[in-house]
């Protein structure tokens, strides 16, 4: 049997077209066009996996709202990261009209060994778990809980 996939995103961090890792800049308009082509194709072929857009930070929430305006009729919601910005933006009426999913966070990539662990946990609770959930997020994801001495996987 096949591994069930509950959700997929159209592009991870579409506003980072010039990061130091493989990436592609993708406007809300381009992502909406992809969603309008891909989602109906998936549905016609019996694939009911949730399809999420945005998959990026709170600080560029207007991009997600534009995407929902353009393709909210086919997308199942928006995916979020907390690297920049605050989850309060999820209260926007346009974002609330569709599913909200927190899909990625690693808060310890550059955390020094002498960092304030309690402060880190409080930040994660407010920005990744309880904050997003209070605005209707259906998920919270903190990945890469164990890092090597160079703060890498």
PDB file of N, CA and C in Angstrom, residues 20-126:
ATOM      1  N   UNK A  20      20.815  30.950   0.582  1.00  0.00           N
ATOM      2  CA  UNK A  20      22.049  30.193   0.398  1.00  0.00           C
ATOM      3  C   UNK A  20      21.801  28.698   0.243  1.00  0.00           C
ATOM      4  N   UNK A  21      20.624  28.330  -0.142  1.00  0.00           N
ATOM      5  CA  UNK A  21      20.263  26.937  -0.406  1.00  0.00           C
ATOM      6  C   UNK A  21      19.376  26.926  -1.643  1.00  0.00           C
ATOM      7  N   UNK A  22      19.166  25.766  -2.261  1.00  0.00           N
ATOM      8  CA  UNK A  22      18.345  25.732  -3.486  1.00  0.00           C
ATOM      9  C   UNK A  22      16.951  26.292  -3.228  1.00  0.00           C
ATOM     10  N   UNK A  23      16.556  27.253  -4.041  1.00  0.00           N
ATOM     11  CA  UNK A  23      15.263  27.898  -3.859  1.00  0.00           C
ATOM     12  C   UNK A  23      14.845  28.595  -5.146  1.00  0.00           C
ATOM     13  N   UNK A  24      13.593  29.009  -5.174  1.00  0.00           N
ATOM     14  CA  UNK A  24      13.036  29.712  -6.328  1.00  0.00           C
ATOM     15  C   UNK A  24      12.055  30.751  -5.836  1.00  0.00           C
ATOM     16  N   UNK A  25      12.189  31.977  -6.317  1.00  0.00           N
ATOM     17  CA  UNK A  25      11.227  33.019  -5.978  1.00  0.00           C
ATOM     18  C   UNK A  25       9.933  32.744  -6.741  1.00  0.00           C
ATOM     19  N   UNK A  26       8.804  32.888  -6.050  1.00  0.00           N
ATOM     20  CA  UNK A  26       7.508  32.519  -6.592  1.00  0.00           C
ATOM     21  C   UNK A  26       6.496  33.552  -6.107  1.00  0.00           C
ATOM     22  N   UNK A  27       5.954  34.375  -6.975  1.00  0.00           N
ATOM     23  CA  UNK A  27       4.986  35.386  -6.553  1.00  0.00           C
ATOM     24  C   UNK A  27       3.656  34.740  -6.184  1.00  0.00           C
ATOM     25  N   UNK A  28       2.820  35.494  -5.480  1.00  0.00           N
ATOM     26  CA  UNK A  28       1.478  34.994  -5.150  1.00  0.00           C
ATOM     27  C   UNK A  28       0.690  34.713  -6.423  1.00  0.00           C
ATOM     28  N   UNK A  29       0.870  35.549  -7.433  1.00  0.00           N
ATOM     29  CA  UNK A  29       0.179  35.334  -8.704  1.00  0.00           C
ATOM     30  C   UNK A  29       0.629  34.026  -9.358  1.00  0.00           C
ATOM     31  N   UNK A  30       1.923  33.761  -9.364  1.00  0.00           N
ATOM     32  CA  UNK A  30       2.442  32.518  -9.950  1.00  0.00           C
ATOM     33  C   UNK A  30       1.960  31.302  -9.156  1.00  0.00           C
ATOM     34  N   UNK A  31       1.979  31.428  -7.838  1.00  0.00           N
ATOM     35  CA  UNK A  31       1.531  30.313  -7.005  1.00  0.00           C
ATOM     36  C   UNK A  31       0.046  30.050  -7.204  1.00  0.00           C
ATOM     37  N   UNK A  32      -0.739  31.095  -7.365  1.00  0.00           N
ATOM     38  CA  UNK A  32      -2.171  30.934  -7.619  1.00  0.00           C
ATOM     39  C   UNK A  32      -2.408  30.215  -8.941  1.00  0.00           C
ATOM     40  N   UNK A  33      -1.649  30.567  -9.962  1.00  0.00           N
ATOM     41  CA  UNK A  33      -1.781  29.885 -11.263  1.00  0.00           C
ATOM     42  C   UNK A  33      -1.447  28.408 -11.139  1.00  0.00           C
ATOM     43  N   UNK A  34      -0.386  28.102 -10.392  1.00  0.00           N
ATOM     44  CA  UNK A  34      -0.033  26.695 -10.176  1.00  0.00           C
ATOM     45  C   UNK A  34      -1.159  25.968  -9.436  1.00  0.00           C
ATOM     46  N   UNK A  35      -1.682  26.586  -8.397  1.00  0.00           N
ATOM     47  CA  UNK A  35      -2.774  25.968  -7.633  1.00  0.00           C
ATOM     48  C   UNK A  35      -3.986  25.703  -8.511  1.00  0.00           C
ATOM     49  N   UNK A  36      -4.343  26.666  -9.352  1.00  0.00           N
ATOM     50  CA  UNK A  36      -5.515  26.514 -10.221  1.00  0.00           C
ATOM     51  C   UNK A  36      -5.326  25.412 -11.259  1.00  0.00           C
ATOM     52  N   UNK A  37      -4.077  25.110 -11.607  1.00  0.00           N
ATOM     53  CA  UNK A  37      -3.808  24.015 -12.550  1.00  0.00           C
ATOM     54  C   UNK A  37      -3.652  22.677 -11.822  1.00  0.00           C
ATOM     55  N   UNK A  38      -2.922  22.679 -10.705  1.00  0.00           N
ATOM     56  CA  UNK A  38      -2.586  21.425 -10.026  1.00  0.00           C
ATOM     57  C   UNK A  38      -3.740  20.825  -9.234  1.00  0.00           C
ATOM     58  N   UNK A  39      -4.425  21.632  -8.444  1.00  0.00           N
ATOM     59  CA  UNK A  39      -5.451  21.081  -7.554  1.00  0.00           C
ATOM     60  C   UNK A  39      -6.570  20.387  -8.335  1.00  0.00           C
ATOM     61  N   UNK A  40      -7.124  20.987  -9.385  1.00  0.00           N
ATOM     62  CA  UNK A  40      -8.144  20.259 -10.149  1.00  0.00           C
ATOM     63  C   UNK A  40      -7.605  18.956 -10.769  1.00  0.00           C
ATOM     64  N   UNK A  41      -6.365  18.965 -11.200  1.00  0.00           N
ATOM     65  CA  UNK A  41      -5.756  17.755 -11.742  1.00  0.00           C
ATOM     66  C   UNK A  41      -5.681  16.662 -10.678  1.00  0.00           C
ATOM     67  N   UNK A  42      -5.246  17.019  -9.481  1.00  0.00           N
ATOM     68  CA  UNK A  42      -5.200  16.051  -8.389  1.00  0.00           C
ATOM     69  C   UNK A  42      -6.583  15.497  -8.085  1.00  0.00           C
ATOM     70  N   UNK A  43      -7.572  16.372  -7.989  1.00  0.00           N
ATOM     71  CA  UNK A  43      -8.934  15.941  -7.654  1.00  0.00           C
ATOM     72  C   UNK A  43      -9.533  15.045  -8.737  1.00  0.00           C
ATOM     73  N   UNK A  44      -9.295  15.383 -10.008  1.00  0.00           N
ATOM     74  CA  UNK A  44      -9.803  14.537 -11.107  1.00  0.00           C
ATOM     75  C   UNK A  44      -9.205  13.134 -11.066  1.00  0.00           C
ATOM     76  N   UNK A  45      -8.028  13.024 -10.472  1.00  0.00           N
ATOM     77  CA  UNK A  45      -7.349  11.734 -10.397  1.00  0.00           C
ATOM     78  C   UNK A  45      -7.498  11.073  -9.035  1.00  0.00           C
ATOM     79  N   UNK A  46      -8.470  11.519  -8.266  1.00  0.00           N
ATOM     80  CA  UNK A  46      -8.808  10.869  -7.006  1.00  0.00           C
ATOM     81  C   UNK A  46      -7.858  11.160  -5.853  1.00  0.00           C
ATOM     82  N   UNK A  47      -7.044  12.175  -5.964  1.00  0.00           N
ATOM     83  CA  UNK A  47      -6.111  12.533  -4.890  1.00  0.00           C
ATOM     84  C   UNK A  47      -6.766  13.611  -4.029  1.00  0.00           C
ATOM     85  N   UNK A  48      -7.044  13.258  -2.764  1.00  0.00           N
ATOM     86  CA  UNK A  48      -7.720  14.212  -1.888  1.00  0.00           C
ATOM     87  C   UNK A  48      -6.780  14.837  -0.859  1.00  0.00           C
ATOM     88  N   UNK A  49      -5.492  14.740  -1.082  1.00  0.00           N
ATOM     89  CA  UNK A  49      -4.488  15.361  -0.222  1.00  0.00           C
ATOM     90  C   UNK A  49      -4.748  16.866  -0.126  1.00  0.00           C
ATOM     91  N   UNK A  50      -4.641  17.418   1.069  1.00  0.00           N
ATOM     92  CA  UNK A  50      -4.790  18.863   1.229  1.00  0.00           C
ATOM     93  C   UNK A  50      -3.666  19.573   0.480  1.00  0.00           C
ATOM     94  N   UNK A  51      -3.995  20.668  -0.175  1.00  0.00           N
ATOM     95  CA  UNK A  51      -2.995  21.473  -0.886  1.00  0.00           C
ATOM     96  C   UNK A  51      -2.978  22.853  -0.242  1.00  0.00           C
ATOM     97  N   UNK A  52      -1.797  23.229   0.268  1.00  0.00           N
ATOM     98  CA  UNK A  52      -1.632  24.477   0.994  1.00  0.00           C
ATOM     99  C   UNK A  52      -0.722  25.431   0.237  1.00  0.00           C
ATOM    100  N   UNK A  53      -0.989  26.701   0.369  1.00  0.00           N
ATOM    101  CA  UNK A  53      -0.155  27.721  -0.244  1.00  0.00           C
ATOM    102  C   UNK A  53       0.619  28.498   0.795  1.00  0.00           C
ATOM    103  N   UNK A  54       1.428  29.417   0.347  1.00  0.00           N
ATOM    104  CA  UNK A  54       2.241  30.344   1.127  1.00  0.00           C
ATOM    105  C   UNK A  54       3.457  29.648   1.737  1.00  0.00           C
ATOM    106  N   UNK A  55       3.310  28.823   2.729  1.00  0.00           N
ATOM    107  CA  UNK A  55       4.393  28.075   3.388  1.00  0.00           C
ATOM    108  C   UNK A  55       5.590  28.974   3.696  1.00  0.00           C
ATOM    109  N   UNK A  56       5.289  30.068   4.364  1.00  0.00           N
ATOM    110  CA  UNK A  56       6.323  31.057   4.659  1.00  0.00           C
ATOM    111  C   UNK A  56       5.979  31.809   5.948  1.00  0.00           C
ATOM    112  N   UNK A  57       6.703  32.860   6.225  1.00  0.00           N
ATOM    113  CA  UNK A  57       6.661  33.564   7.502  1.00  0.00           C
ATOM    114  C   UNK A  57       5.457  34.476   7.694  1.00  0.00           C
ATOM    115  N   UNK A  58       5.190  34.754   8.980  1.00  0.00           N
ATOM    116  CA  UNK A  58       4.105  35.653   9.355  1.00  0.00           C
ATOM    117  C   UNK A  58       4.307  37.069   8.827  1.00  0.00           C
ATOM    118  N   UNK A  59       5.554  37.523   8.722  1.00  0.00           N
ATOM    119  CA  UNK A  59       5.797  38.920   8.361  1.00  0.00           C
ATOM    120  C   UNK A  59       5.371  39.261   6.936  1.00  0.00           C
ATOM    121  N   UNK A  60       5.175  38.260   6.091  1.00  0.00           N
ATOM    122  CA  UNK A  60       4.699  38.541   4.727  1.00  0.00           C
ATOM    123  C   UNK A  60       3.283  37.979   4.536  1.00  0.00           C
ATOM    124  N   UNK A  61       2.470  38.176   5.563  1.00  0.00           N
ATOM    125  CA  UNK A  61       1.108  37.645   5.556  1.00  0.00           C
ATOM    126  C   UNK A  61       0.258  38.228   4.434  1.00  0.00           C
ATOM    127  N   UNK A  62       0.565  39.462   3.989  1.00  0.00           N
ATOM    128  CA  UNK A  62      -0.221  40.054   2.908  1.00  0.00           C
ATOM    129  C   UNK A  62      -0.120  39.208   1.639  1.00  0.00           C
ATOM    130  N   UNK A  63       1.046  38.582   1.423  1.00  0.00           N
ATOM    131  CA  UNK A  63       1.242  37.701   0.278  1.00  0.00           C
ATOM    132  C   UNK A  63       0.282  36.513   0.366  1.00  0.00           C
ATOM    133  N   UNK A  64       0.151  35.948   1.564  1.00  0.00           N
ATOM    134  CA  UNK A  64      -0.768  34.825   1.771  1.00  0.00           C
ATOM    135  C   UNK A  64      -2.214  35.255   1.546  1.00  0.00           C
ATOM    136  N   UNK A  65      -2.564  36.441   2.033  1.00  0.00           N
ATOM    137  CA  UNK A  65      -3.931  36.950   1.829  1.00  0.00           C
ATOM    138  C   UNK A  65      -4.208  37.138   0.342  1.00  0.00           C
ATOM    139  N   UNK A  66      -3.235  37.655  -0.400  1.00  0.00           N
ATOM    140  CA  UNK A  66      -3.399  37.803  -1.854  1.00  0.00           C
ATOM    141  C   UNK A  66      -3.574  36.436  -2.510  1.00  0.00           C
ATOM    142  N   UNK A  67      -2.803  35.464  -2.075  1.00  0.00           N
ATOM    143  CA  UNK A  67      -2.919  34.120  -2.640  1.00  0.00           C
ATOM    144  C   UNK A  67      -4.316  33.543  -2.394  1.00  0.00           C
ATOM    145  N   UNK A  68      -4.848  33.724  -1.195  1.00  0.00           N
ATOM    146  CA  UNK A  68      -6.200  33.237  -0.889  1.00  0.00           C
ATOM    147  C   UNK A  68      -7.233  33.962  -1.751  1.00  0.00           C
ATOM    148  N   UNK A  69      -7.043  35.254  -1.965  1.00  0.00           N
ATOM    149  CA  UNK A  69      -7.968  35.987  -2.838  1.00  0.00           C
ATOM    150  C   UNK A  69      -7.924  35.431  -4.254  1.00  0.00           C
ATOM    151  N   UNK A  70      -6.753  35.047  -4.723  1.00  0.00           N
ATOM    152  CA  UNK A  70      -6.588  34.564  -6.099  1.00  0.00           C
ATOM    153  C   UNK A  70      -6.939  33.085  -6.271  1.00  0.00           C
ATOM    154  N   UNK A  71      -6.682  32.265  -5.240  1.00  0.00           N
ATOM    155  CA  UNK A  71      -6.849  30.817  -5.426  1.00  0.00           C
ATOM    156  C   UNK A  71      -7.494  30.119  -4.228  1.00  0.00           C
ATOM    157  N   UNK A  72      -8.150  30.878  -3.381  1.00  0.00           N
ATOM    158  CA  UNK A  72      -8.799  30.279  -2.219  1.00  0.00           C
ATOM    159  C   UNK A  72      -9.889  29.294  -2.580  1.00  0.00           C
ATOM    160  N   UNK A  73     -10.386  29.380  -3.798  1.00  0.00           N
ATOM    161  CA  UNK A  73     -11.432  28.451  -4.231  1.00  0.00           C
ATOM    162  C   UNK A  73     -10.886  27.047  -4.475  1.00  0.00           C
ATOM    163  N   UNK A  74      -9.571  26.898  -4.645  1.00  0.00           N
ATOM    164  CA  UNK A  74      -9.004  25.570  -4.869  1.00  0.00           C
ATOM    165  C   UNK A  74      -8.057  25.141  -3.754  1.00  0.00           C
ATOM    166  N   UNK A  75      -7.447  26.084  -3.049  1.00  0.00           N
ATOM    167  CA  UNK A  75      -6.517  25.738  -1.974  1.00  0.00           C
ATOM    168  C   UNK A  75      -7.268  25.340  -0.709  1.00  0.00           C
ATOM    169  N   UNK A  76      -6.657  24.461   0.062  1.00  0.00           N
ATOM    170  CA  UNK A  76      -7.240  24.045   1.336  1.00  0.00           C
ATOM    171  C   UNK A  76      -6.781  24.931   2.486  1.00  0.00           C
ATOM    172  N   UNK A  77      -5.863  25.826   2.221  1.00  0.00           N
ATOM    173  CA  UNK A  77      -5.416  26.731   3.266  1.00  0.00           C
ATOM    174  C   UNK A  77      -4.016  27.244   3.023  1.00  0.00           C
ATOM    175  N   UNK A  78      -3.472  27.859   4.083  1.00  0.00           N
ATOM    176  CA  UNK A  78      -2.129  28.422   4.037  1.00  0.00           C
ATOM    177  C   UNK A  78      -1.254  27.746   5.085  1.00  0.00           C
ATOM    178  N   UNK A  79       0.034  27.656   4.767  1.00  0.00           N
ATOM    179  CA  UNK A  79       1.025  27.067   5.662  1.00  0.00           C
ATOM    180  C   UNK A  79       1.939  28.180   6.167  1.00  0.00           C
ATOM    181  N   UNK A  80       2.401  28.047   7.416  1.00  0.00           N
ATOM    182  CA  UNK A  80       3.105  29.152   8.077  1.00  0.00           C
ATOM    183  C   UNK A  80       4.379  28.722   8.777  1.00  0.00           C
ATOM    184  N   UNK A  81       5.341  29.671   8.810  1.00  0.00           N
ATOM    185  CA  UNK A  81       6.578  29.554   9.577  1.00  0.00           C
ATOM    186  C   UNK A  81       6.646  30.762  10.507  1.00  0.00           C
ATOM    187  N   UNK A  82       7.356  30.633  11.610  1.00  0.00           N
ATOM    188  CA  UNK A  82       7.439  31.716  12.592  1.00  0.00           C
ATOM    189  C   UNK A  82       8.825  32.346  12.672  1.00  0.00           C
ATOM    190  N   UNK A  83       9.635  32.204  11.648  1.00  0.00           N
ATOM    191  CA  UNK A  83      10.985  32.768  11.697  1.00  0.00           C
ATOM    192  C   UNK A  83      10.967  34.287  11.754  1.00  0.00           C
ATOM    193  N   UNK A  84       9.951  34.889  11.186  1.00  0.00           N
ATOM    194  CA  UNK A  84       9.821  36.349  11.204  1.00  0.00           C
ATOM    195  C   UNK A  84       8.345  36.694  11.361  1.00  0.00           C
ATOM    196  N   UNK A  85       8.073  37.733  12.122  1.00  0.00           N
ATOM    197  CA  UNK A  85       6.696  38.163  12.312  1.00  0.00           C
ATOM    198  C   UNK A  85       6.052  37.508  13.522  1.00  0.00           C
ATOM    199  N   UNK A  86       4.751  37.674  13.619  1.00  0.00           N
ATOM    200  CA  UNK A  86       3.992  37.232  14.781  1.00  0.00           C
ATOM    201  C   UNK A  86       2.678  36.574  14.346  1.00  0.00           C
ATOM    202  N   UNK A  87       2.209  35.554  15.081  1.00  0.00           N
ATOM    203  CA  UNK A  87       0.994  34.847  14.665  1.00  0.00           C
ATOM    204  C   UNK A  87      -0.288  35.671  14.722  1.00  0.00           C
ATOM    205  N   UNK A  88      -0.267  36.850  15.321  1.00  0.00           N
ATOM    206  CA  UNK A  88      -1.470  37.684  15.372  1.00  0.00           C
ATOM    207  C   UNK A  88      -1.998  38.021  13.986  1.00  0.00           C
ATOM    208  N   UNK A  89      -1.119  37.995  12.974  1.00  0.00           N
ATOM    209  CA  UNK A  89      -1.568  38.309  11.610  1.00  0.00           C
ATOM    210  C   UNK A  89      -2.567  37.277  11.096  1.00  0.00           C
ATOM    211  N   UNK A  90      -2.576  36.100  11.709  1.00  0.00           N
ATOM    212  CA  UNK A  90      -3.501  35.046  11.280  1.00  0.00           C
ATOM    213  C   UNK A  90      -4.961  35.413  11.537  1.00  0.00           C
ATOM    214  N   UNK A  91      -5.189  36.462  12.297  1.00  0.00           N
ATOM    215  CA  UNK A  91      -6.557  36.915  12.566  1.00  0.00           C
ATOM    216  C   UNK A  91      -7.199  37.561  11.348  1.00  0.00           C
ATOM    217  N   UNK A  92      -6.422  37.884  10.320  1.00  0.00           N
ATOM    218  CA  UNK A  92      -6.966  38.522   9.118  1.00  0.00           C
ATOM    219  C   UNK A  92      -8.132  37.714   8.556  1.00  0.00           C
ATOM    220  N   UNK A  93      -9.199  38.409   8.210  1.00  0.00           N
ATOM    221  CA  UNK A  93     -10.432  37.780   7.731  1.00  0.00           C
ATOM    222  C   UNK A  93     -10.187  36.881   6.512  1.00  0.00           C
ATOM    223  N   UNK A  94      -9.336  37.311   5.594  1.00  0.00           N
ATOM    224  CA  UNK A  94      -9.068  36.501   4.398  1.00  0.00           C
ATOM    225  C   UNK A  94      -8.362  35.199   4.768  1.00  0.00           C
ATOM    226  N   UNK A  95      -7.417  35.285   5.690  1.00  0.00           N
ATOM    227  CA  UNK A  95      -6.712  34.071   6.112  1.00  0.00           C
ATOM    228  C   UNK A  95      -7.636  33.144   6.883  1.00  0.00           C
ATOM    229  N   UNK A  96      -8.518  33.731   7.670  1.00  0.00           N
ATOM    230  CA  UNK A  96      -9.459  32.933   8.457  1.00  0.00           C
ATOM    231  C   UNK A  96     -10.491  32.220   7.584  1.00  0.00           C
ATOM    232  N   UNK A  97     -10.631  32.651   6.335  1.00  0.00           N
ATOM    233  CA  UNK A  97     -11.616  32.028   5.444  1.00  0.00           C
ATOM    234  C   UNK A  97     -11.143  30.668   4.918  1.00  0.00           C
ATOM    235  N   UNK A  98      -9.926  30.295   5.230  1.00  0.00           N
ATOM    236  CA  UNK A  98      -9.348  29.053   4.725  1.00  0.00           C
ATOM    237  C   UNK A  98      -8.566  28.391   5.853  1.00  0.00           C
ATOM    238  N   UNK A  99      -8.150  27.159   5.663  1.00  0.00           N
ATOM    239  CA  UNK A  99      -7.407  26.458   6.693  1.00  0.00           C
ATOM    240  C   UNK A  99      -6.064  27.120   6.985  1.00  0.00           C
ATOM    241  N   UNK A 100      -5.633  27.021   8.243  1.00  0.00           N
ATOM    242  CA  UNK A 100      -4.349  27.562   8.681  1.00  0.00           C
ATOM    243  C   UNK A 100      -3.549  26.408   9.276  1.00  0.00           C
ATOM    244  N   UNK A 101      -2.293  26.279   8.846  1.00  0.00           N
ATOM    245  CA  UNK A 101      -1.432  25.186   9.297  1.00  0.00           C
ATOM    246  C   UNK A 101      -0.029  25.728   9.572  1.00  0.00           C
ATOM    247  N   UNK A 102       0.471  25.517  10.782  1.00  0.00           N
ATOM    248  CA  UNK A 102       1.866  25.874  11.052  1.00  0.00           C
ATOM    249  C   UNK A 102       2.682  24.643  10.668  1.00  0.00           C
ATOM    250  N   UNK A 103       3.585  24.794   9.696  1.00  0.00           N
ATOM    251  CA  UNK A 103       4.236  23.624   9.091  1.00  0.00           C
ATOM    252  C   UNK A 103       5.731  23.507   9.301  1.00  0.00           C
ATOM    253  N   UNK A 104       6.377  24.555   9.800  1.00  0.00           N
ATOM    254  CA  UNK A 104       7.832  24.457   9.946  1.00  0.00           C
ATOM    255  C   UNK A 104       8.352  25.432  10.973  1.00  0.00           C
ATOM    256  N   UNK A 105       9.256  24.936  11.807  1.00  0.00           N
ATOM    257  CA  UNK A 105      10.011  25.805  12.691  1.00  0.00           C
ATOM    258  C   UNK A 105      11.166  25.039  13.303  1.00  0.00           C
ATOM    259  N   UNK A 106      12.311  25.618  13.282  1.00  0.00           N
ATOM    260  CA  UNK A 106      13.423  25.187  14.110  1.00  0.00           C
ATOM    261  C   UNK A 106      13.972  26.445  14.748  1.00  0.00           C
ATOM    262  N   UNK A 107      13.821  26.572  16.040  1.00  0.00           N
ATOM    263  CA  UNK A 107      14.219  27.794  16.735  1.00  0.00           C
ATOM    264  C   UNK A 107      15.650  27.727  17.236  1.00  0.00           C
ATOM    265  N   UNK A 108      16.298  26.626  17.069  1.00  0.00           N
ATOM    266  CA  UNK A 108      17.603  26.451  17.701  1.00  0.00           C
ATOM    267  C   UNK A 108      18.758  26.391  16.722  1.00  0.00           C
ATOM    268  N   UNK A 109      18.560  26.797  15.500  1.00  0.00           N
ATOM    269  CA  UNK A 109      19.609  26.722  14.492  1.00  0.00           C
ATOM    270  C   UNK A 109      20.842  27.521  14.898  1.00  0.00           C
ATOM    271  N   UNK A 110      20.669  28.682  15.500  1.00  0.00           N
ATOM    272  CA  UNK A 110      21.802  29.532  15.877  1.00  0.00           C
ATOM    273  C   UNK A 110      21.819  29.785  17.384  1.00  0.00           C
ATOM    274  N   UNK A 111      21.218  28.918  18.151  1.00  0.00           N
ATOM    275  CA  UNK A 111      21.117  29.073  19.601  1.00  0.00           C
ATOM    276  C   UNK A 111      22.438  28.691  20.246  1.00  0.00           C
ATOM    277  N   UNK A 112      23.002  29.596  20.992  1.00  0.00           N
ATOM    278  CA  UNK A 112      24.232  29.304  21.715  1.00  0.00           C
ATOM    279  C   UNK A 112      23.990  28.329  22.847  1.00  0.00           C
ATOM    280  N   UNK A 113      25.031  27.646  23.264  1.00  0.00           N
ATOM    281  CA  UNK A 113      24.896  26.670  24.357  1.00  0.00           C
ATOM    282  C   UNK A 113      24.486  27.341  25.665  1.00  0.00           C
ATOM    283  N   UNK A 114      24.775  28.634  25.819  1.00  0.00           N
ATOM    284  CA  UNK A 114      24.430  29.341  27.048  1.00  0.00           C
ATOM    285  C   UNK A 114      23.113  30.121  26.905  1.00  0.00           C
ATOM    286  N   UNK A 115      22.345  29.828  25.880  1.00  0.00           N
ATOM    287  CA  UNK A 115      21.085  30.539  25.639  1.00  0.00           C
ATOM    288  C   UNK A 115      20.069  30.249  26.737  1.00  0.00           C
ATOM    289  N   UNK A 116      19.062  31.085  26.803  1.00  0.00           N
ATOM    290  CA  UNK A 116      18.006  30.968  27.791  1.00  0.00           C
ATOM    291  C   UNK A 116      16.986  29.937  27.322  1.00  0.00           C
ATOM    292  N   UNK A 117      17.099  28.704  27.796  1.00  0.00           N
ATOM    293  CA  UNK A 117      16.212  27.634  27.353  1.00  0.00           C
ATOM    294  C   UNK A 117      14.753  27.956  27.684  1.00  0.00           C
ATOM    295  N   UNK A 118      14.503  28.483  28.875  1.00  0.00           N
ATOM    296  CA  UNK A 118      13.125  28.827  29.253  1.00  0.00           C
ATOM    297  C   UNK A 118      12.545  29.857  28.273  1.00  0.00           C
ATOM    298  N   UNK A 119      13.327  30.855  27.917  1.00  0.00           N
ATOM    299  CA  UNK A 119      12.880  31.851  26.954  1.00  0.00           C
ATOM    300  C   UNK A 119      12.596  31.238  25.595  1.00  0.00           C
ATOM    301  N   UNK A 120      13.433  30.280  25.183  1.00  0.00           N
ATOM    302  CA  UNK A 120      13.214  29.583  23.911  1.00  0.00           C
ATOM    303  C   UNK A 120      11.889  28.829  23.927  1.00  0.00           C
ATOM    304  N   UNK A 121      11.616  28.141  25.025  1.00  0.00           N
ATOM    305  CA  UNK A 121      10.373  27.372  25.134  1.00  0.00           C
ATOM    306  C   UNK A 121       9.172  28.311  25.132  1.00  0.00           C
ATOM    307  N   UNK A 122       9.270  29.417  25.869  1.00  0.00           N
ATOM    308  CA  UNK A 122       8.172  30.388  25.877  1.00  0.00           C
ATOM    309  C   UNK A 122       7.921  30.943  24.481  1.00  0.00           C
ATOM    310  N   UNK A 123       8.998  31.229  23.744  1.00  0.00           N
ATOM    311  CA  UNK A 123       8.857  31.740  22.383  1.00  0.00           C
ATOM    312  C   UNK A 123       8.164  30.699  21.496  1.00  0.00           C
ATOM    313  N   UNK A 124       8.601  29.441  21.592  1.00  0.00           N
ATOM    314  CA  UNK A 124       7.993  28.377  20.778  1.00  0.00           C
ATOM    315  C   UNK A 124       6.509  28.225  21.107  1.00  0.00           C
ATOM    316  N   UNK A 125       6.167  28.275  22.391  1.00  0.00           N
ATOM    317  CA  UNK A 125       4.757  28.157  22.766  1.00  0.00           C
ATOM    318  C   UNK A 125       3.936  29.292  22.162  1.00  0.00           C
ATOM    319  N   UNK A 126       4.441  30.507  22.219  1.00  0.00           N
ATOM    320  CA  UNK A 126       3.693  31.655  21.726  1.00  0.00           C
ATOM    321  C   UNK A 126       3.636  31.776  20.218  1.00  0.00           C
TER     322      UNK A 126
END
